[in-house]
PDB file of C-alpha atoms and ligand atoms in Angstrom:
ATOM      1  CA  MET A   1    -152.978 155.965 -40.763  1.00 44.00           C
ATOM      2  CA  GLU A   2    -149.534 157.476 -40.758  1.00 50.00           C
ATOM      3  CA  ASP A   3    -146.571 155.573 -39.447  1.00 56.00           C
ATOM      4  CA  ASN A   4    -144.280 156.855 -36.812  1.00 59.00           C
ATOM      5  CA  ALA A   5    -141.664 157.752 -39.267  1.00 58.00           C
ATOM      6  CA  GLY A   6    -144.094 159.807 -41.322  1.00 57.00           C
ATOM      7  CA  ILE A   7    -145.287 161.833 -38.259  1.00 55.00           C
ATOM      8  CA  ARG A   8    -141.514 162.296 -37.140  1.00 58.00           C
ATOM      9  CA  ASN A   9    -140.346 163.459 -40.577  1.00 57.00           C
ATOM     10  CA  LYS A  10    -142.989 166.073 -40.641  1.00 67.00           C
ATOM     11  CA  ARG A  11    -142.069 167.567 -37.275  1.00 74.00           C
ATOM     12  CA  TRP A  12    -138.482 167.956 -38.299  1.00 85.00           C
ATOM     13  CA  SER A  13    -135.847 166.848 -40.795  1.00 95.00           C
ATOM     14  CA  LEU A  14    -132.217 166.340 -41.391  1.00 96.00           C
ATOM     15  CA  GLN A  15    -132.348 166.842 -45.052  1.00 96.00           C
ATOM     16  CA  GLY A  16    -129.113 168.111 -46.273  1.00 96.00           C
ATOM     17  CA  ALA A  17    -127.271 167.403 -43.164  1.00 98.00           C
ATOM     18  CA  THR A  18    -124.020 165.263 -43.005  1.00 98.00           C
ATOM     19  CA  ALA A  19    -123.102 162.761 -40.254  1.00 99.00           C
ATOM     20  CA  LEU A  20    -120.245 160.487 -39.312  1.00 99.00           C
ATOM     21  CA  VAL A  21    -121.271 157.560 -36.989  1.00 99.00           C
ATOM     22  CA  THR A  22    -118.530 155.271 -35.894  1.00 99.00           C
ATOM     23  CA  GLY A  23    -119.359 151.612 -35.344  1.00 98.00           C
ATOM     24  CA  GLY A  24    -122.691 151.683 -37.314  1.00 98.00           C
ATOM     25  CA  THR A  25    -122.816 147.991 -38.468  1.00 98.00           C
ATOM     26  CA  ARG A  26    -124.714 146.702 -35.487  1.00 98.00           C
ATOM     27  CA  GLY A  27    -126.224 147.502 -31.989  1.00 98.00           C
ATOM     28  CA  ILE A  28    -126.567 151.144 -31.012  1.00 98.00           C
ATOM     29  CA  GLY A  29    -124.559 152.561 -33.791  1.00 98.00           C
ATOM     30  CA  HIS A  30    -126.645 150.741 -36.336  1.00 98.00           C
ATOM     31  CA  ALA A  31    -129.951 152.207 -34.935  1.00 98.00           C
ATOM     32  CA  ILE A  32    -128.228 155.795 -34.967  1.00 98.00           C
ATOM     33  CA  VAL A  33    -127.360 155.447 -38.612  1.00 98.00           C
ATOM     34  CA  LYS A  34    -130.762 154.307 -39.548  1.00 98.00           C
ATOM     35  CA  GLU A  35    -132.523 157.077 -37.598  1.00 97.00           C
ATOM     36  CA  LEU A  36    -130.283 159.885 -38.784  1.00 98.00           C
ATOM     37  CA  ALA A  37    -130.656 158.603 -42.542  1.00 98.00           C
ATOM     38  CA  GLU A  38    -134.402 158.215 -42.118  1.00 97.00           C
ATOM     39  CA  LEU A  39    -134.525 161.787 -41.097  1.00 96.00           C
ATOM     40  CA  GLY A  40    -132.813 162.865 -44.393  1.00 97.00           C
ATOM     41  CA  ALA A  41    -129.175 162.986 -43.363  1.00 98.00           C
ATOM     42  CA  THR A  42    -126.340 161.562 -45.493  1.00 98.00           C
ATOM     43  CA  VAL A  43    -124.433 159.270 -43.188  1.00 98.00           C
ATOM     44  CA  TYR A  44    -120.848 157.959 -43.209  1.00 99.00           C
ATOM     45  CA  THR A  45    -120.080 154.985 -41.025  1.00 99.00           C
ATOM     46  CA  CYS A  46    -117.183 152.611 -40.378  1.00 98.00           C
ATOM     47  CA  SER A  47    -116.286 149.319 -38.640  1.00 98.00           C
ATOM     48  CA  ARG A  48    -113.506 146.792 -38.568  1.00 98.00           C
ATOM     49  CA  ASN A  49    -115.274 144.053 -40.308  1.00 98.00           C
ATOM     50  CA  GLU A  50    -115.569 144.544 -44.125  1.00 98.00           C
ATOM     51  CA  ALA A  51    -118.105 141.873 -44.756  1.00 98.00           C
ATOM     52  CA  ASP A  52    -120.466 143.233 -42.160  1.00 98.00           C
ATOM     53  CA  LEU A  53    -120.008 146.701 -43.393  1.00 98.00           C
ATOM     54  CA  ASN A  54    -120.652 145.744 -46.937  1.00 98.00           C
ATOM     55  CA  LYS A  55    -123.769 143.864 -45.991  1.00 98.00           C
ATOM     56  CA  ARG A  56    -125.159 146.840 -44.100  1.00 98.00           C
ATOM     57  CA  LEU A  57    -124.305 149.258 -46.882  1.00 98.00           C
ATOM     58  CA  LEU A  58    -126.365 147.130 -49.264  1.00 98.00           C
ATOM     59  CA  GLU A  59    -129.361 146.956 -46.931  1.00 98.00           C
ATOM     60  CA  TRP A  60    -129.386 150.745 -46.588  1.00 98.00           C
ATOM     61  CA  GLU A  61    -129.095 151.213 -50.383  1.00 98.00           C
ATOM     62  CA  LYS A  62    -132.162 148.830 -50.738  1.00 98.00           C
ATOM     63  CA  SER A  63    -133.950 150.972 -48.225  1.00 98.00           C
ATOM     64  CA  ASN A  64    -133.050 154.129 -50.081  1.00 98.00           C
ATOM     65  CA  LEU A  65    -131.079 155.534 -47.271  1.00 98.00           C
ATOM     66  CA  ASN A  66    -127.984 157.694 -48.067  1.00 98.00           C
ATOM     67  CA  VAL A  67    -125.154 155.840 -46.191  1.00 98.00           C
ATOM     68  CA  LEU A  68    -121.617 155.510 -47.139  1.00 98.00           C
ATOM     69  CA  GLY A  69    -118.875 153.754 -45.319  1.00 98.00           C
ATOM     70  CA  SER A  70    -115.414 152.349 -45.139  1.00 98.00           C
ATOM     71  CA  VAL A  71    -113.438 149.950 -43.099  1.00 98.00           C
ATOM     72  CA  CYS A  72    -111.573 151.706 -40.096  1.00 98.00           C
ATOM     73  CA  ASP A  73    -110.152 150.582 -36.847  1.00 98.00           C
ATOM     74  CA  VAL A  74    -110.780 153.569 -34.668  1.00 98.00           C
ATOM     75  CA  SER A  75    -108.138 152.525 -32.200  1.00 98.00           C
ATOM     76  CA  ALA A  76    -105.473 153.183 -34.689  1.00 98.00           C
ATOM     77  CA  ARG A  77    -104.437 156.920 -35.165  1.00 98.00           C
ATOM     78  CA  SER A  78    -103.495 156.468 -38.787  1.00 98.00           C
ATOM     79  CA  GLU A  79    -106.804 154.753 -39.590  1.00 98.00           C
ATOM     80  CA  ARG A  80    -108.594 157.655 -37.835  1.00 98.00           C
ATOM     81  CA  GLU A  81    -106.809 160.013 -39.984  1.00 98.00           C
ATOM     82  CA  LYS A  82    -107.608 158.240 -43.220  1.00 98.00           C
ATOM     83  CA  LEU A  83    -111.233 158.025 -42.200  1.00 99.00           C
ATOM     84  CA  MET A  84    -111.459 161.671 -41.728  1.00 98.00           C
ATOM     85  CA  GLU A  85    -109.886 162.384 -44.965  1.00 98.00           C
ATOM     86  CA  LYS A  86    -112.551 160.252 -46.770  1.00 98.00           C
ATOM     87  CA  VAL A  87    -115.326 161.830 -44.795  1.00 99.00           C
ATOM     88  CA  SER A  88    -114.046 165.204 -45.658  1.00 98.00           C
ATOM     89  CA  LEU A  89    -113.871 164.357 -49.346  1.00 98.00           C
ATOM     90  CA  ALA A  90    -117.381 162.753 -49.223  1.00 98.00           C
ATOM     91  CA  PHE A  91    -118.892 165.872 -47.627  1.00 98.00           C
ATOM     92  CA  HIS A  92    -116.849 168.541 -49.197  1.00 98.00           C
ATOM     93  CA  GLY A  93    -115.299 169.465 -45.995  1.00 98.00           C
ATOM     94  CA  LYS A  94    -118.235 170.064 -43.993  1.00 98.00           C
ATOM     95  CA  LEU A  95    -119.782 167.775 -41.183  1.00 98.00           C
ATOM     96  CA  ASN A  96    -122.822 168.587 -39.185  1.00 98.00           C
ATOM     97  CA  ILE A  97    -122.988 165.612 -36.887  1.00 98.00           C
ATOM     98  CA  LEU A  98    -120.176 163.347 -35.408  1.00 99.00           C
ATOM     99  CA  VAL A  99    -121.279 160.516 -33.233  1.00 99.00           C
ATOM    100  CA  ASN A 100    -118.476 158.637 -31.469  1.00 98.00           C
ATOM    101  CA  ASN A 101    -120.197 155.374 -30.765  1.00 98.00           C
ATOM    102  CA  ALA A 102    -117.582 152.568 -31.626  1.00 98.00           C
ATOM    103  CA  GLY A 103    -116.404 151.024 -28.471  1.00 98.00           C
ATOM    104  CA  ILE A 104    -115.555 147.724 -26.742  1.00 97.00           C
ATOM    105  CA  ALA A 105    -116.147 146.232 -23.333  1.00 97.00           C
ATOM    106  CA  ILE A 106    -113.961 143.774 -21.627  1.00 96.00           C
ATOM    107  CA  TYR A 107    -115.500 142.182 -18.414  1.00 95.00           C
ATOM    108  CA  LYS A 108    -112.631 141.586 -15.955  1.00 95.00           C
ATOM    109  CA  LYS A 109    -111.965 142.184 -12.369  1.00 96.00           C
ATOM    110  CA  ALA A 110    -109.446 145.208 -11.859  1.00 97.00           C
ATOM    111  CA  ILE A 111    -106.690 142.888 -10.496  1.00 98.00           C
ATOM    112  CA  ASP A 112    -106.946 140.602 -13.553  1.00 97.00           C
ATOM    113  CA  SER A 113    -106.931 143.277 -16.158  1.00 97.00           C
ATOM    114  CA  THR A 114    -103.670 143.112 -18.232  1.00 98.00           C
ATOM    115  CA  ALA A 115    -101.806 146.023 -19.684  1.00 98.00           C
ATOM    116  CA  GLU A 116    -102.865 145.070 -23.231  1.00 98.00           C
ATOM    117  CA  GLU A 117    -106.594 145.073 -22.247  1.00 98.00           C
ATOM    118  CA  TYR A 118    -106.196 148.492 -20.498  1.00 98.00           C
ATOM    119  CA  ALA A 119    -104.424 149.903 -23.572  1.00 98.00           C
ATOM    120  CA  SER A 120    -107.079 148.448 -25.877  1.00 98.00           C
ATOM    121  CA  LEU A 121    -109.971 149.900 -23.923  1.00 98.00           C
ATOM    122  CA  MET A 122    -108.259 153.279 -23.590  1.00 98.00           C
ATOM    123  CA  SER A 123    -107.434 153.500 -27.282  1.00 98.00           C
ATOM    124  CA  THR A 124    -110.740 152.273 -28.634  1.00 98.00           C
ATOM    125  CA  ASN A 125    -113.038 154.102 -26.303  1.00 98.00           C
ATOM    126  CA  VAL A 126    -111.417 157.273 -25.132  1.00 98.00           C
ATOM    127  CA  GLU A 127    -108.367 158.113 -27.509  1.00 98.00           C
ATOM    128  CA  SER A 128    -110.524 157.612 -30.603  1.00 98.00           C
ATOM    129  CA  ALA A 129    -113.221 159.792 -29.515  1.00 98.00           C
ATOM    130  CA  PHE A 130    -110.828 162.410 -28.578  1.00 98.00           C
ATOM    131  CA  HIS A 131    -108.748 162.352 -31.753  1.00 99.00           C
ATOM    132  CA  LEU A 132    -111.874 162.081 -33.966  1.00 99.00           C
ATOM    133  CA  CYS A 133    -113.176 165.190 -32.331  1.00 99.00           C
ATOM    134  CA  GLN A 134    -109.913 167.016 -33.121  1.00 98.00           C
ATOM    135  CA  LEU A 135    -109.905 165.872 -36.630  1.00 99.00           C
ATOM    136  CA  ALA A 136    -113.518 166.583 -37.219  1.00 99.00           C
ATOM    137  CA  TYR A 137    -113.245 169.967 -35.677  1.00 98.00           C
ATOM    138  CA  PRO A 138    -112.533 172.029 -38.875  1.00 98.00           C
ATOM    139  CA  LEU A 139    -115.344 170.140 -40.712  1.00 98.00           C
ATOM    140  CA  LEU A 140    -117.889 170.778 -37.919  1.00 98.00           C
ATOM    141  CA  LYS A 141    -116.755 174.505 -37.824  1.00 98.00           C
ATOM    142  CA  ALA A 142    -116.997 174.778 -41.604  1.00 98.00           C
ATOM    143  CA  SER A 143    -120.719 173.323 -41.363  1.00 98.00           C
ATOM    144  CA  GLY A 144    -121.640 176.486 -39.350  1.00 96.00           C
ATOM    145  CA  ALA A 145    -123.622 174.275 -36.925  1.00 94.00           C
ATOM    146  CA  GLY A 146    -121.776 171.263 -35.743  1.00 98.00           C
ATOM    147  CA  ASN A 147    -122.784 168.524 -33.304  1.00 98.00           C
ATOM    148  CA  ILE A 148    -120.851 166.101 -31.406  1.00 99.00           C
ATOM    149  CA  VAL A 149    -122.541 163.102 -29.659  1.00 98.00           C
ATOM    150  CA  ILE A 150    -120.382 161.043 -27.559  1.00 98.00           C
ATOM    151  CA  ILE A 151    -121.872 157.617 -26.597  1.00 98.00           C
ATOM    152  CA  SER A 152    -120.779 157.080 -22.981  1.00 98.00           C
ATOM    153  CA  SER A 153    -122.411 154.587 -20.561  1.00 98.00           C
ATOM    154  CA  VAL A 154    -124.175 154.611 -17.101  1.00 97.00           C
ATOM    155  CA  CYS A 155    -120.903 152.882 -16.114  1.00 97.00           C
ATOM    156  CA  GLY A 156    -119.129 156.318 -16.097  1.00 97.00           C
ATOM    157  CA  GLN A 157    -121.318 157.261 -13.189  1.00 96.00           C
ATOM    158  CA  ILE A 158    -122.215 154.092 -11.147  1.00 96.00           C
ATOM    159  CA  VAL A 159    -120.289 150.934 -10.045  1.00 96.00           C
ATOM    160  CA  LEU A 160    -121.001 147.804 -11.951  1.00 93.00           C
ATOM    161  CA  ASP A 161    -119.100 144.598 -11.252  1.00 94.00           C
ATOM    162  CA  ASP A 162    -116.131 143.523 -13.369  1.00 95.00           C
ATOM    163  CA  LEU A 163    -116.056 146.788 -15.503  1.00 96.00           C
ATOM    164  CA  THR A 164    -113.580 148.971 -13.663  1.00 97.00           C
ATOM    165  CA  VAL A 165    -111.388 149.765 -16.780  1.00 98.00           C
ATOM    166  CA  TYR A 166    -114.369 149.925 -19.151  1.00 98.00           C
ATOM    167  CA  SER A 167    -116.119 152.297 -16.603  1.00 98.00           C
ATOM    168  CA  ALA A 168    -112.992 154.507 -16.296  1.00 98.00           C
ATOM    169  CA  THR A 169    -113.231 155.006 -20.111  1.00 98.00           C
ATOM    170  CA  HIS A 170    -116.785 156.257 -19.795  1.00 98.00           C
ATOM    171  CA  GLY A 171    -115.946 158.462 -16.886  1.00 98.00           C
ATOM    172  CA  ALA A 172    -113.287 160.042 -19.219  1.00 98.00           C
ATOM    173  CA  LEU A 173    -115.814 160.448 -21.969  1.00 98.00           C
ATOM    174  CA  ASN A 174    -118.192 162.279 -19.898  1.00 98.00           C
ATOM    175  CA  GLN A 175    -115.639 164.794 -18.823  1.00 98.00           C
ATOM    176  CA  LEU A 176    -114.357 165.073 -22.418  1.00 98.00           C
ATOM    177  CA  ALA A 177    -117.885 166.079 -23.491  1.00 98.00           C
ATOM    178  CA  ARG A 178    -118.296 168.604 -20.703  1.00 98.00           C
ATOM    179  CA  ASN A 179    -114.924 170.286 -21.616  1.00 98.00           C
ATOM    180  CA  LEU A 180    -115.591 170.216 -25.322  1.00 98.00           C
ATOM    181  CA  SER A 181    -119.148 171.626 -24.912  1.00 98.00           C
ATOM    182  CA  CYS A 182    -117.667 174.689 -23.261  1.00 98.00           C
ATOM    183  CA  GLU A 183    -114.431 175.041 -25.302  1.00 98.00           C
ATOM    184  CA  TRP A 184    -116.103 174.708 -28.784  1.00 98.00           C
ATOM    185  CA  ALA A 185    -119.437 176.342 -28.066  1.00 98.00           C
ATOM    186  CA  LYS A 186    -118.160 179.603 -29.390  1.00 96.00           C
ATOM    187  CA  GLU A 187    -117.445 178.011 -32.796  1.00 96.00           C
ATOM    188  CA  ASN A 188    -121.200 176.882 -32.755  1.00 98.00           C
ATOM    189  CA  ILE A 189    -120.231 173.256 -32.092  1.00 98.00           C
ATOM    190  CA  ARG A 190    -122.634 171.723 -29.556  1.00 98.00           C
ATOM    191  CA  THR A 191    -121.223 168.613 -27.725  1.00 98.00           C
ATOM    192  CA  ASN A 192    -123.347 166.217 -25.747  1.00 98.00           C
ATOM    193  CA  CYS A 193    -122.898 162.871 -24.217  1.00 97.00           C
ATOM    194  CA  VAL A 194    -125.542 160.088 -24.077  1.00 98.00           C
ATOM    195  CA  ALA A 195    -124.991 157.575 -21.283  1.00 98.00           C
ATOM    196  CA  PRO A 196    -127.309 154.553 -21.850  1.00 98.00           C
ATOM    197  CA  GLY A 197    -127.980 151.938 -19.291  1.00 96.00           C
ATOM    198  CA  PRO A 198    -127.933 148.190 -20.443  1.00 94.00           C
ATOM    199  CA  ILE A 199    -129.136 147.744 -24.043  1.00 96.00           C
ATOM    200  CA  ARG A 200    -129.343 144.121 -25.740  1.00 94.00           C
ATOM    201  CA  THR A 201    -126.532 144.079 -28.294  1.00 95.00           C
ATOM    202  CA  VAL A 202    -123.773 141.776 -29.199  1.00 93.00           C
ATOM    203  CA  MET A 203    -121.525 143.620 -26.593  1.00 93.00           C
ATOM    204  CA  THR A 204    -123.890 142.636 -23.707  1.00 89.00           C
ATOM    205  CA  GLU A 205    -125.295 139.302 -24.970  1.00 83.00           C
ATOM    206  CA  THR A 206    -121.815 137.757 -24.751  1.00 70.00           C
ATOM    207  CA  VAL A 207    -121.771 138.349 -20.845  1.00 62.00           C
ATOM    208  CA  SER A 208    -125.183 138.519 -19.565  1.00 50.00           C
ATOM    209  CA  PRO A 209    -128.756 137.589 -20.315  1.00 42.00           C
ATOM    210  CA  LEU A 210    -130.361 140.940 -20.352  1.00 41.00           C
TER     211      LEU A 210
HETATM  212  N1  NAP B 301    -125.046 147.812 -25.206  1.00 87.16           N
HETATM  213  C1  NAP B 301    -125.036 148.398 -24.015  1.00 87.16           C
HETATM  214  O1  NAP B 301    -125.615 147.980 -23.096  1.00 87.16           O
HETATM  215  C2  NAP B 301    -124.300 149.780 -23.874  1.00 87.16           C
HETATM  216  C3  NAP B 301    -124.614 150.533 -22.750  1.00 87.16           C
HETATM  217  C4  NAP B 301    -123.960 151.695 -22.601  1.00 87.16           C
HETATM  218  C5  NAP B 301    -123.036 152.278 -23.559  1.00 87.16           C
HETATM  219  N2  NAP B 301    -122.703 151.457 -24.691  1.00 87.16           N
HETATM  220  C6  NAP B 301    -121.777 152.016 -25.527  1.00 87.16           C
HETATM  221  O2  NAP B 301    -122.406 152.126 -26.887  1.00 87.16           O
HETATM  222  C7  NAP B 301    -121.411 151.858 -27.817  1.00 87.16           C
HETATM  223  C8  NAP B 301    -122.046 150.795 -28.783  1.00 87.16           C
HETATM  224  O3  NAP B 301    -122.233 149.601 -28.033  1.00 87.16           O
HETATM  225  P1  NAP B 301    -123.058 148.428 -28.609  1.00 87.16           P
HETATM  226  O4  NAP B 301    -123.582 147.734 -27.518  1.00 87.16           O
HETATM  227  O5  NAP B 301    -123.977 148.820 -29.700  1.00 87.16           O
HETATM  228  O6  NAP B 301    -121.794 147.459 -29.186  1.00 87.16           O
HETATM  229  P2  NAP B 301    -121.712 146.309 -30.298  1.00 87.16           P
HETATM  230  O7  NAP B 301    -123.104 145.745 -30.460  1.00 87.16           O
HETATM  231  O8  NAP B 301    -120.564 145.542 -29.941  1.00 87.16           O
HETATM  232  O9  NAP B 301    -121.301 147.338 -31.616  1.00 87.16           O
HETATM  233  C9  NAP B 301    -120.101 148.029 -31.647  1.00 87.16           C
HETATM  234  C10 NAP B 301    -120.074 148.554 -33.176  1.00 87.16           C
HETATM  235  O10 NAP B 301    -118.708 149.273 -33.068  1.00 87.16           O
HETATM  236  C11 NAP B 301    -117.850 148.772 -34.062  1.00 87.16           C
HETATM  237  N3  NAP B 301    -116.477 148.736 -33.341  1.00 87.16           N
HETATM  238  C12 NAP B 301    -116.025 148.181 -32.347  1.00 87.16           C
HETATM  239  N4  NAP B 301    -114.689 148.408 -32.140  1.00 87.16           N
HETATM  240  C13 NAP B 301    -114.302 149.254 -33.269  1.00 87.16           C
HETATM  241  C14 NAP B 301    -113.112 149.684 -33.775  1.00 87.16           C
HETATM  242  N5  NAP B 301    -111.929 149.501 -33.031  1.00 87.16           N
HETATM  243  N6  NAP B 301    -113.127 150.398 -34.913  1.00 87.16           N
HETATM  244  C15 NAP B 301    -114.230 150.580 -35.505  1.00 87.16           C
HETATM  245  N7  NAP B 301    -115.379 150.044 -35.159  1.00 87.16           N
HETATM  246  C16 NAP B 301    -115.445 149.270 -34.074  1.00 87.16           C
HETATM  247  C17 NAP B 301    -118.333 147.174 -34.214  1.00 87.16           C
HETATM  248  O11 NAP B 301    -117.986 146.700 -35.445  1.00 87.16           O
HETATM  249  P3  NAP B 301    -116.698 145.819 -35.603  1.00 87.16           P
HETATM  250  O12 NAP B 301    -116.502 144.841 -34.455  1.00 87.16           O
HETATM  251  O13 NAP B 301    -116.822 145.088 -36.892  1.00 87.16           O
HETATM  252  O14 NAP B 301    -115.459 146.773 -35.719  1.00 87.16           O
HETATM  253  C18 NAP B 301    -119.850 147.558 -34.203  1.00 87.16           C
HETATM  254  O15 NAP B 301    -120.405 148.158 -35.384  1.00 87.16           O
HETATM  255  C19 NAP B 301    -120.159 151.517 -27.108  1.00 87.16           C
HETATM  256  O16 NAP B 301    -119.264 152.517 -27.098  1.00 87.16           O
HETATM  257  C20 NAP B 301    -120.600 151.066 -25.856  1.00 87.16           C
HETATM  258  O17 NAP B 301    -119.559 151.207 -24.967  1.00 87.16           O
HETATM  259  C21 NAP B 301    -123.359 150.158 -24.786  1.00 87.16           C
END
């Protein structure tokens, strides 16, 4: 009997491909890192918590998965620049896949949302994705076949209570993906947006019993 991974790997492979996945230490990002690495890609990931990151890197190493990583707060412009320098160095200036996954949620009524919360959501969820796409552009182009995946949310299309600002960030991400998919297609950079519904992760378990 062949397991699912065996069957999948026979159908197609990412052997030789390079990927950057932001926020890979838990939840959706963790699953993406694992999937890409199991398909043969070398993956670079980041998060803010160094202990969590090191724990994950050790686990992946024990599973013979090629995953590198460093601490980065993607809400800070200078840290994003440093991250991309490290990625470029690790992957010799070529990146096949950028997954903008890192994000935060703040559950608040619109009227109660503070300026600080608004700024934090915008810089972490939207500005980081836009700037990382800009920074990755030369690396994606150099790979000859670049892919950008932006993790958005169903909240970018429908109304859920107490998520007005969070949802606005995802509406922006959806449109960012539409525009980049046209603007950079001629460079052979494909851009897609994935907009999941509720998934049981740390982000959701703190607010609702899914
Ligand atoms: N879960 C859902 O139901 C759902 C549905 C639709 C869309 N999404 C989207 O999917 C993405 C992942 O969500 P999730 O549920 O997997 O969240 P999660 O469990 O909270 O994981 C978030 C990951 O991103 C990292 N991260 C958060 N802020 C960061 C920052 N400023 N810089 C670098 N890394 C950061 C976290 O590590 P550190 O905290 O250590 O930095 C962690 O690795 C988010 O963009 C979210 O909006 C989630």
